[in-house]
Every structure is written in structure tokens, then in C-alpha cells.
PDB file of C-alpha atoms and ligand atoms in Angstrom:
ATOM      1  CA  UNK A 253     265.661 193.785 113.638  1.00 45.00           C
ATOM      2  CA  UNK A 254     264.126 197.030 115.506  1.00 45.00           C
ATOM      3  CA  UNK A 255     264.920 197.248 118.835  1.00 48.00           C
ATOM      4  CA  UNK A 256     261.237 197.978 119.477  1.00 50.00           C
ATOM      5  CA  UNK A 257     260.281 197.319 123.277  1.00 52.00           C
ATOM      6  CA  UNK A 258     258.189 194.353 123.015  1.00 59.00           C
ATOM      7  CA  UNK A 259     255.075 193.609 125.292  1.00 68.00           C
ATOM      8  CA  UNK A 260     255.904 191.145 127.969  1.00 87.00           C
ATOM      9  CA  UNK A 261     254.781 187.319 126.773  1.00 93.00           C
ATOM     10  CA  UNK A 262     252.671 185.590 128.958  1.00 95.00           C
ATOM     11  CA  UNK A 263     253.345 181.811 129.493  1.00 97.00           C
ATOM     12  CA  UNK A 264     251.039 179.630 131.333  1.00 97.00           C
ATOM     13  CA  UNK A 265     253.174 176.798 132.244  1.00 97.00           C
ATOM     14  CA  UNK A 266     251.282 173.413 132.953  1.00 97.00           C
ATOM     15  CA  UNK A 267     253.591 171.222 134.635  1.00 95.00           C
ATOM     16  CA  UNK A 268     253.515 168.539 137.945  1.00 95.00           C
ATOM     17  CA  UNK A 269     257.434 168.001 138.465  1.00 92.00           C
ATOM     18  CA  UNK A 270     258.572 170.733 140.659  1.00 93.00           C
ATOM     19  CA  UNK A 271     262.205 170.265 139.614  1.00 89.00           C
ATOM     20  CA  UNK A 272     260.658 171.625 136.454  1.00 89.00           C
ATOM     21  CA  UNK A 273     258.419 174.320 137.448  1.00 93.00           C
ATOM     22  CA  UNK A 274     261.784 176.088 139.104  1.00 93.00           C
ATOM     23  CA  UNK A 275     263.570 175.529 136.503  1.00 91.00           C
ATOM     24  CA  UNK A 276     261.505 176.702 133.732  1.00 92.00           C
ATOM     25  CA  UNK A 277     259.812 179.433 136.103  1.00 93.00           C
ATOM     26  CA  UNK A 278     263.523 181.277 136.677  1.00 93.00           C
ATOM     27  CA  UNK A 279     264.848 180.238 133.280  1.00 94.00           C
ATOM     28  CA  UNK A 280     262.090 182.266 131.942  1.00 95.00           C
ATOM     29  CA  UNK A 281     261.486 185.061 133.304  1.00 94.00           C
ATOM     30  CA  UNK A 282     265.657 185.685 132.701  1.00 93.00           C
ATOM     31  CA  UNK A 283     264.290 185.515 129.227  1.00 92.00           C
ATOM     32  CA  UNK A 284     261.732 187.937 130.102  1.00 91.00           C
ATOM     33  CA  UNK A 285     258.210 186.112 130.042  1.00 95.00           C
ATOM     34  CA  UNK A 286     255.820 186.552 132.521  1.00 95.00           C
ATOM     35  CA  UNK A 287     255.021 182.688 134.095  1.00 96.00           C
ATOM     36  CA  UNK A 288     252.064 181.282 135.419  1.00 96.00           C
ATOM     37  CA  UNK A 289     252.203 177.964 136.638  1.00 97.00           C
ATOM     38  CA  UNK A 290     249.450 175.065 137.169  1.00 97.00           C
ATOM     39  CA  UNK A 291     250.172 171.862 138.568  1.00 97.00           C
ATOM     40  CA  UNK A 292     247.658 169.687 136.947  1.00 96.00           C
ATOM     41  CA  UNK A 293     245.426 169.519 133.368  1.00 95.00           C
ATOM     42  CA  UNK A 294     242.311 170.680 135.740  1.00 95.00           C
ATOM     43  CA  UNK A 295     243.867 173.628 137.343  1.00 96.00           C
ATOM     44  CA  UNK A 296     245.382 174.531 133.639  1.00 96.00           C
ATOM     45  CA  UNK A 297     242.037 174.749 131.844  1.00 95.00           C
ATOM     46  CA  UNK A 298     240.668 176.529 134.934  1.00 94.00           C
ATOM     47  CA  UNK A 299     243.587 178.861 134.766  1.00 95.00           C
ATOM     48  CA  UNK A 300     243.562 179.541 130.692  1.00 94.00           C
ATOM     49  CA  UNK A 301     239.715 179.735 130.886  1.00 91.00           C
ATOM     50  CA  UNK A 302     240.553 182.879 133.677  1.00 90.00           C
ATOM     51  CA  UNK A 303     243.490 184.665 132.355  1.00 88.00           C
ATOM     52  CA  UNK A 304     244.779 185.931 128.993  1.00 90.00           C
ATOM     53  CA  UNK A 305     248.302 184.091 127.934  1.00 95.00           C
ATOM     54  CA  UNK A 306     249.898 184.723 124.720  1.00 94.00           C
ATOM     55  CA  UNK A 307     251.584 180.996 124.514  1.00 97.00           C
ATOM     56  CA  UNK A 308     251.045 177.869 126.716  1.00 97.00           C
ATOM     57  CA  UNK A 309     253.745 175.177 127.524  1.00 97.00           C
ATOM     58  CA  UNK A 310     251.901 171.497 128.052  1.00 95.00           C
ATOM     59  CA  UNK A 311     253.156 168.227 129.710  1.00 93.00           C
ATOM     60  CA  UNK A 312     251.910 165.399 128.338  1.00 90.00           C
ATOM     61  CA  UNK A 313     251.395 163.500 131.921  1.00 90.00           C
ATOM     62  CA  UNK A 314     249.659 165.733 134.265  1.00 92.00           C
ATOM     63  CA  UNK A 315     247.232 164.810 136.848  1.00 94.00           C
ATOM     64  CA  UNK A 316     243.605 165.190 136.522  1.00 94.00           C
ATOM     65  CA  UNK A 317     243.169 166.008 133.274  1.00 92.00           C
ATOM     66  CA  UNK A 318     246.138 165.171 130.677  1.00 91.00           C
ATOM     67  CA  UNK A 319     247.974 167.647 128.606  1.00 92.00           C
ATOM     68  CA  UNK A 320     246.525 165.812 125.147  1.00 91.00           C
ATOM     69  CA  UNK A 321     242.922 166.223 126.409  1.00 93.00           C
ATOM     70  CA  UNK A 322     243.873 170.076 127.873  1.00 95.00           C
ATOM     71  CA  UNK A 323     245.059 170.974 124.698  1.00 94.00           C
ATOM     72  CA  UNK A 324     242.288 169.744 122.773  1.00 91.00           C
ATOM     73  CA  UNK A 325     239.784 171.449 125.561  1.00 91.00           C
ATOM     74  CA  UNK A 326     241.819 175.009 124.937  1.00 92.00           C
ATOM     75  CA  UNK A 327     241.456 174.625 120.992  1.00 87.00           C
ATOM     76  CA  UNK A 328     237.805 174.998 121.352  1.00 84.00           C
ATOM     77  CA  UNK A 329     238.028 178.040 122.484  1.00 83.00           C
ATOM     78  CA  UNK A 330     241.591 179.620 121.377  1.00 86.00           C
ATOM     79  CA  UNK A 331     244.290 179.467 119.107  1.00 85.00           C
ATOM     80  CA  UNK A 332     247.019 180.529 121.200  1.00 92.00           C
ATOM     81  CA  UNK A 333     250.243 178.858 120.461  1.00 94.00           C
ATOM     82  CA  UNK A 334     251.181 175.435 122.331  1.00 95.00           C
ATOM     83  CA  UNK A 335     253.848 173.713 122.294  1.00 93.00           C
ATOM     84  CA  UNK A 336     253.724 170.415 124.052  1.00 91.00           C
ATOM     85  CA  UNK A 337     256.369 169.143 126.228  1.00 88.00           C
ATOM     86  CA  UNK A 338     257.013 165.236 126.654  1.00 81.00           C
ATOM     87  CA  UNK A 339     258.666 163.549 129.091  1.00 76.00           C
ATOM     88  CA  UNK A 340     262.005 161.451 127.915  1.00 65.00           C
ATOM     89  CA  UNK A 341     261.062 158.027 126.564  1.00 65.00           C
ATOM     90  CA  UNK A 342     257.242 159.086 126.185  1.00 68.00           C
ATOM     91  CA  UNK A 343     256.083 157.866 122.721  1.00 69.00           C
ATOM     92  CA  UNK A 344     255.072 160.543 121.103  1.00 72.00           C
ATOM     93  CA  UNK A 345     252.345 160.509 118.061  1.00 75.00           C
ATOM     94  CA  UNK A 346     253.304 163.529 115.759  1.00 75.00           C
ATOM     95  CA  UNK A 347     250.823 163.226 113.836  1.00 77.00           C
ATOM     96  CA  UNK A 348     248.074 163.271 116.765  1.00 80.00           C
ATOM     97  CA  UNK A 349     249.954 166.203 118.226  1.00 82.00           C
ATOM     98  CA  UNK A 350     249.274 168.205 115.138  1.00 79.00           C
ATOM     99  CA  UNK A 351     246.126 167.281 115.090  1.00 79.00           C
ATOM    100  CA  UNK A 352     244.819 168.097 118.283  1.00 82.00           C
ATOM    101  CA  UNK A 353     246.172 171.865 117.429  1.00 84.00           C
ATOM    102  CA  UNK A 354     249.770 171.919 118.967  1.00 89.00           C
ATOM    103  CA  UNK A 355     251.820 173.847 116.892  1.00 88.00           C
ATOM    104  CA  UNK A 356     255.116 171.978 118.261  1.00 86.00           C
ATOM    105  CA  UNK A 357     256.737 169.740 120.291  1.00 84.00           C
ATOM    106  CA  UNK A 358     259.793 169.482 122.560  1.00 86.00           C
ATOM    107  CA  UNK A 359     261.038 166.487 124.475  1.00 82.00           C
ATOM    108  CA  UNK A 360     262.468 166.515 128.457  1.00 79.00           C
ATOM    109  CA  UNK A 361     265.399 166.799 129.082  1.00 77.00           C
ATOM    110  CA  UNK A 362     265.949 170.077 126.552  1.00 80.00           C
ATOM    111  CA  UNK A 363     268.134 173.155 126.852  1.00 85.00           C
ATOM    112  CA  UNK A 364     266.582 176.522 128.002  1.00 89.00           C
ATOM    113  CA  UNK A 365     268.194 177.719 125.003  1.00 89.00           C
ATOM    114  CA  UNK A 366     266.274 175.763 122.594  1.00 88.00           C
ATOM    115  CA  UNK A 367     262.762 175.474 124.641  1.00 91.00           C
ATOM    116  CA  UNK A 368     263.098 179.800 124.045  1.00 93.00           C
ATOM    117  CA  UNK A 369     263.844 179.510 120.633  1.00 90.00           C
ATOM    118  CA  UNK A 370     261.024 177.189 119.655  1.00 89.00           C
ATOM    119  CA  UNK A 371     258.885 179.342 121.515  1.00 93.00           C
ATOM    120  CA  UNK A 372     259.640 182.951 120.090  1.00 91.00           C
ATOM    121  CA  UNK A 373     259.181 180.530 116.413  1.00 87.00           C
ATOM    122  CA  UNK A 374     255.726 179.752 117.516  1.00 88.00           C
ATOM    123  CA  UNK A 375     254.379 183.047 118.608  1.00 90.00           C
ATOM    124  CA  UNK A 376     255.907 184.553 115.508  1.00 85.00           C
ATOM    125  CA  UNK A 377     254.009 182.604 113.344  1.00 81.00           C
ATOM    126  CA  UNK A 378     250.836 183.177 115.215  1.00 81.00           C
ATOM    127  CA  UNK A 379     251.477 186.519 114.967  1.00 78.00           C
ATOM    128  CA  UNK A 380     251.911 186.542 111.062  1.00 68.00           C
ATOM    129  CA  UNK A 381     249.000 184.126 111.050  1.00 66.00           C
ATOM    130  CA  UNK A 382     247.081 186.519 112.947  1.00 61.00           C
ATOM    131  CA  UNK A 383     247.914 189.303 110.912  1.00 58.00           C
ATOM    132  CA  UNK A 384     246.208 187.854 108.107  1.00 53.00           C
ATOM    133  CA  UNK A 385     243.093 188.031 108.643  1.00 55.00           C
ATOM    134  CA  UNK A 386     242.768 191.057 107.429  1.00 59.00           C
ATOM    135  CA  UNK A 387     244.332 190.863 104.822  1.00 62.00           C
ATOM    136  CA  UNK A 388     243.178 190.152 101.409  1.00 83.00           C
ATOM    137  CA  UNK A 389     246.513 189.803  99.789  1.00 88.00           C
ATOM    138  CA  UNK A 390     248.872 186.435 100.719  1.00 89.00           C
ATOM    139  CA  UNK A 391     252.711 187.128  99.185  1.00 90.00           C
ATOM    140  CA  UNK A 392     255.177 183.828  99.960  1.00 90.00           C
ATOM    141  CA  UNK A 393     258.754 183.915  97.670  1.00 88.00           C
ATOM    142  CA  UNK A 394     256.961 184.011  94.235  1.00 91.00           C
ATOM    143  CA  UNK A 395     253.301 183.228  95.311  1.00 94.00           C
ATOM    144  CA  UNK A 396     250.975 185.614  95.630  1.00 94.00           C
ATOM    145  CA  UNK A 397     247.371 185.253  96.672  1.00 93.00           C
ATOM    146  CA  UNK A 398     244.516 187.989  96.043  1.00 91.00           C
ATOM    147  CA  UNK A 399     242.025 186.566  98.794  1.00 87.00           C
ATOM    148  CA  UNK A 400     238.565 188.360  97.719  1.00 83.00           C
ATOM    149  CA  UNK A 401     239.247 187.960  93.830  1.00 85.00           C
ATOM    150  CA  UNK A 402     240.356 184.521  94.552  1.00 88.00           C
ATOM    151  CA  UNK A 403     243.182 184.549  92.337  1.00 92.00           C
ATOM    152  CA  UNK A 404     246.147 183.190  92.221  1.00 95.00           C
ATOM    153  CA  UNK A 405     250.132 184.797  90.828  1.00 94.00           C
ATOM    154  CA  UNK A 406     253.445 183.387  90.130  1.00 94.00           C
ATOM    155  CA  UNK A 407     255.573 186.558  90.113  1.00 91.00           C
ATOM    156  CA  UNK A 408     253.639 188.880  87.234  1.00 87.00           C
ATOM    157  CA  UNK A 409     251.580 185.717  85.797  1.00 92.00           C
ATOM    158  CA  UNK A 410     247.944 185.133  86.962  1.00 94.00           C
ATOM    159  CA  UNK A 411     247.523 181.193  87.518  1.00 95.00           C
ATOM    160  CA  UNK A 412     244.215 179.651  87.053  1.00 93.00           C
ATOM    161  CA  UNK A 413     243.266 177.617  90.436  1.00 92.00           C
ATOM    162  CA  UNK A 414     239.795 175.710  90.879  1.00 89.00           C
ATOM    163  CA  UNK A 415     238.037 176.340  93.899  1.00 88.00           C
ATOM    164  CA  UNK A 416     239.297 173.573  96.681  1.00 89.00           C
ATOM    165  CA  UNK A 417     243.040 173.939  95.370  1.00 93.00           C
ATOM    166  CA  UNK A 418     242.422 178.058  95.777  1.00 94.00           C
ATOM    167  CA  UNK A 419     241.415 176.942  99.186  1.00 92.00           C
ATOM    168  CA  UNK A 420     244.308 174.301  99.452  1.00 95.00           C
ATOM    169  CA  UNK A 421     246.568 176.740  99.194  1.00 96.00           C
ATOM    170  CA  UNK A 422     245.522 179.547 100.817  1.00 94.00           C
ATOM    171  CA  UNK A 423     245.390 177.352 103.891  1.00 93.00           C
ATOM    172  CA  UNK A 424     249.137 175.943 103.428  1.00 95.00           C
ATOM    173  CA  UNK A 425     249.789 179.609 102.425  1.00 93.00           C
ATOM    174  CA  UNK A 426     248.326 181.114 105.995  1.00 88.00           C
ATOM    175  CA  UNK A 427     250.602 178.511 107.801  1.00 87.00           C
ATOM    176  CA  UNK A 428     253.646 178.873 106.457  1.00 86.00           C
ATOM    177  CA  UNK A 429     256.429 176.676 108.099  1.00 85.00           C
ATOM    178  CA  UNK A 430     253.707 174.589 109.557  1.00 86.00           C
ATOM    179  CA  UNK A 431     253.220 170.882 108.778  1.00 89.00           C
ATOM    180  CA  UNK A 432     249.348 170.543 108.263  1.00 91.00           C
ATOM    181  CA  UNK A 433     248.122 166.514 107.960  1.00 90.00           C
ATOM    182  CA  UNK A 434     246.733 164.880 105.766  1.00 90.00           C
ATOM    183  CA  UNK A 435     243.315 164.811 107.537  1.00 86.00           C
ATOM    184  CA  UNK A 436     243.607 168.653 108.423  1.00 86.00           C
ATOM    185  CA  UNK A 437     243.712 169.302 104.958  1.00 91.00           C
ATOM    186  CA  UNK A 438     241.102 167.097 103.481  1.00 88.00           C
ATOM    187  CA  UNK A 439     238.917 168.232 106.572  1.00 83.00           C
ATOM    188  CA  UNK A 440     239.336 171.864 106.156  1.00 84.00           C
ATOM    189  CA  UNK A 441     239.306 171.979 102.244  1.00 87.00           C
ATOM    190  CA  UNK A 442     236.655 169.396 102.164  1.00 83.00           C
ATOM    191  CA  UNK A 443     234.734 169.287 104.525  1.00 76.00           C
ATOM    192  CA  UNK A 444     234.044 166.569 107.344  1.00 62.00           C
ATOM    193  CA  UNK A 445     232.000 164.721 105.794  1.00 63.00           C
ATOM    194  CA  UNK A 446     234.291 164.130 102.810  1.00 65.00           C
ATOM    195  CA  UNK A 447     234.514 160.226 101.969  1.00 65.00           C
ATOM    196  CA  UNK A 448     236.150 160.695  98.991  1.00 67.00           C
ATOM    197  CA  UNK A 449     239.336 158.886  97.819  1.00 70.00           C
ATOM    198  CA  UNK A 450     242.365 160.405 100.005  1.00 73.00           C
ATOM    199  CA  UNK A 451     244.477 160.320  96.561  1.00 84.00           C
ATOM    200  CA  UNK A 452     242.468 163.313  95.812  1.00 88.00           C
ATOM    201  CA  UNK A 453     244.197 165.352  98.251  1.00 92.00           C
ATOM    202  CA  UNK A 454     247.457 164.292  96.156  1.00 93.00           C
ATOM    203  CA  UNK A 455     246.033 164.917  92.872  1.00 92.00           C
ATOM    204  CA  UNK A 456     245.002 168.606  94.038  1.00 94.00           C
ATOM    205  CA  UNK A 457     249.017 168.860  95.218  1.00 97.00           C
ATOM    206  CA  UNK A 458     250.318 167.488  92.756  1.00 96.00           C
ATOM    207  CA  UNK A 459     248.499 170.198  90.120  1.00 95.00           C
ATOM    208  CA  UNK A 460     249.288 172.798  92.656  1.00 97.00           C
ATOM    209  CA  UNK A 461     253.105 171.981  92.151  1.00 97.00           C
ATOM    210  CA  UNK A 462     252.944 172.103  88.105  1.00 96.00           C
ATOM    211  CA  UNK A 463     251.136 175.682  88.272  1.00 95.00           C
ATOM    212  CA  UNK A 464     253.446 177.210  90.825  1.00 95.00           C
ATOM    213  CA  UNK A 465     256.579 175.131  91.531  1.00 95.00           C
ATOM    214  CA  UNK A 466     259.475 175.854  88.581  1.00 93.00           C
ATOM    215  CA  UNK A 467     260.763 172.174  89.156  1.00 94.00           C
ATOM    216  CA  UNK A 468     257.180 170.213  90.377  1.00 95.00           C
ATOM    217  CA  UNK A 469     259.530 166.825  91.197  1.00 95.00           C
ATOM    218  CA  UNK A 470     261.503 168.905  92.963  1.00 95.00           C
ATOM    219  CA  UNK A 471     259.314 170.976  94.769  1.00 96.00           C
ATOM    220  CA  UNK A 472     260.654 173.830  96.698  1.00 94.00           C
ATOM    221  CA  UNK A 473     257.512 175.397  98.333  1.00 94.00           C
ATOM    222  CA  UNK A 474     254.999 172.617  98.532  1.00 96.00           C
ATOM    223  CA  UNK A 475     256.996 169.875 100.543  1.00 95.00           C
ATOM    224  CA  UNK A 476     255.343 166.460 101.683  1.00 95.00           C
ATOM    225  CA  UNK A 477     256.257 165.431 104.926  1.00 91.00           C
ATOM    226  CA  UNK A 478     255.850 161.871 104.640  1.00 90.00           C
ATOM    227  CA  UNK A 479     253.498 159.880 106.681  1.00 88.00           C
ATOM    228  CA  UNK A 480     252.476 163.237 108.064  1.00 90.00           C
ATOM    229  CA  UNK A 481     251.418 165.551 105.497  1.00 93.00           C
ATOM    230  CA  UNK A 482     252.183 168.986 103.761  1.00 95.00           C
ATOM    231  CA  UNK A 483     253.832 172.422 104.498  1.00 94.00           C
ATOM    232  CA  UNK A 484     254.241 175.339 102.602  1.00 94.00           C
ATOM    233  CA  UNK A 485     257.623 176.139 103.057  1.00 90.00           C
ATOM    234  CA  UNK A 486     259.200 179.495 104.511  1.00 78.00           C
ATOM    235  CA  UNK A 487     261.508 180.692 101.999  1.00 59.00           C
ATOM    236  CA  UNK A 488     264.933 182.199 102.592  1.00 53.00           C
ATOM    237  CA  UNK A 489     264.771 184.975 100.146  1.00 49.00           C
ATOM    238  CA  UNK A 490     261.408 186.226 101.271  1.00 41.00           C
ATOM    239  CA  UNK A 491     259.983 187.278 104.414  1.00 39.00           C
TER     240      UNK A 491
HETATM  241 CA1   CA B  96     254.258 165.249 134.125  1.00 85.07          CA
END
């Protein structure tokens, strides 16, 4: 690490217990980020529609407007990074989370400690994410993708990929770390209007993992997360 002098984060905070707000406000801006606080899901959109935040922090339970209907309102609009925060004992549908565009999750009571780590995860992502786009070349452990001559290499060897499992895993590729669903997936490769078998999405995984995986029942980049979906792992030699 560089000890570069990094811009100051932004955090809009959307949060109705006070006890919270103080906590979370101080806690914080000790670690730096600049806070904004709104009280309720109406007053949050309002504020996020005004301002420019680099990361948002959501309660579930909010008045007015709730935090799963305020994060799907901001993800028409933005990707900025939000991580949801649930009160203790809240059911929580992880799969519905990730659907309606939070990139994670962190249940009440949690440390500081680990609230700042998952954060500084999430916005490095993004910003690799964001990166990206203008890129043409995708390089995880092994894998590398050439974007605009759609092909595909496994260290020197060029792999043949069709087209929806080129865009299969360029999308699991661009999100690396990141569970994406099931429905995600088939949306985004396929379309939404896809009424296909779902054990096509499998099929297209499973030929994935024989073309780049050395051990494809073993798979060390393309994981399931079951019930959920797939990631493309981060791997600890690269990056
Ligand atoms: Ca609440």
C-alpha cells in the first residue's frame, strides 16, 4: 500500500434510532468519512437525489419509505455501493438483498471495526468495477478476457467461448468477489424475457468450469453459492 492521500468518502447514513445516528456519525468520521444523515426512507431518496455520496448505509425499518424500497428507488438511478443494515432478529432475505442491488449486508448490533471494514471492501470493488469500463482487457488469476475481440485465455491458451457463456463470464468476471443470483444471471445474460429451462444457466457453468477451471469438480474460481447463486472468486495470488 501507497500512502496516497485519499479523497474524503462520503456516507449518507439512513437511519431512525438516534442511539445509532451518534454512534455511527462520531465512529465515522474518527475513521475519516464525511456523514450525512437522514432520518427516514423519504428524506434519504430526497437527500441522495440532491447530493453526491460515494457509499450509502441503509436500515431496513425506516419510516416513510423503507430501506428495501429506497434501495431499489436509488438503483434506478446509481450504482453507488450499499450496504444494508438490519436490525437484530430482522429476517433477512439474502437473496432479495442481492437482488434489489445491495452489494452487502450487516446485522445490528456490529462492531465499528467491522461495519468500516465491510465498507472500504465495497467501495473497493466499485472502484475496480468502475475502472472497467474502459477497459477492454479483464485479467483474474489465470483468466484473461479480451472484451472487443471477445475472446477468452487460460494463461497463454486461447479458449473457445460461445456467445452467452462469453457474456456469463465477463459479467462474473466484472464482479469479482460478488455473489450474483441465479436470476441476475439468467436476466442479464439472457434477457428478461428468457423462459427457458433454469438448468441452462448450469449447463453454461458447468462448460465454463471444464474450459477454465484445472479441477472443474473442484472449482476454484467459479464457486456456487448454494440456494443463492454464483461468484467469481478473488484469488489470493492475483490482484
Ligand atoms: Ca430502523
Amino acid at each position: 500500500m501507497t500512502a496516497t492521500r485519499q479523497p474524503t468518502v462520503r456516507v449518507l447514513l439512513v437511519e431512525d434510532e438516534e442511539s445509532f445516528i451518534d454512534a455511527l456519525s462520531v465512529g465515522l468520521a474518527r475513521e475519516g468519512f464525511d456523514v450525512a444523515v437522514a432520518r427516514d426512507g423519504a428524506d434519504g431518496a430526497a437527500r441522495f437525489a440532491a447530493g453526491e455520496y460515494d457509499i450509502v448505509l441503509l436500515d431496513l425499518m425506516l419510516p416513510k419509505m423503507s430501506g428495501l424500497d429506497l434501495c431499489r428507488e436509488i438503483r434506478l438511478t446509481s450504482d453507488v455501493p450499499i450496504i444494508i443494515v438490519s436490525a437484530k432478529g430482522e429476517e433477512v432475505d439474502m437473496v432479495l438483498l442481492l437482488e434489489i442491488g445491495a452489494d452487502d449486508y450487516v446485522t445490528k448490533p456490529y462492531r465499528l471495526r467491522e461495519l468500516v471494514a465491510r465498507m472500504r471492501a465495497v467501495l473497493r470493488r466499485h472502484e475496480h468495477t468502475s475502472d472497467l469500463d474502459e477497459e477492454t482487457t479483464i485479467q483474474r488469476g489465470p483468466v484473461r478476457l479480451d472484451i472487443d475481440a471477445r475472446r477468452c485465455f487460460v494463461d497463454a491458451d486461447e479458449v473457445k467461448l460461445r456467445k452467452k457463456e462469453f457474456a456469463l463470464l465477463r459479467l462474473l468476471m466484472e464482479n469479482p468477489g460478488r455473489v450474483l443470483t441465479r436470476e441476475v444471471l439468467i436476466d442479464r445474460v439472457w434477457g428478461h424475457d428468457y423462459v427457458g429451462d433454469t438448468k441452462t444457466l448450469d449447463v453454461h457453468i458447468k462448460r465454463l468450469r471444464g474450459l477454465i477451471e484445472s479441477e472443474p469438480k473442484k472449482p476454484r474460481y467459479i464457486t456456487t453459492v448454494r440456494g443463492v447463486g454464483y461468484r467469481f472468486e478473488v484469488s489470493r495470488d492475483a490482484d
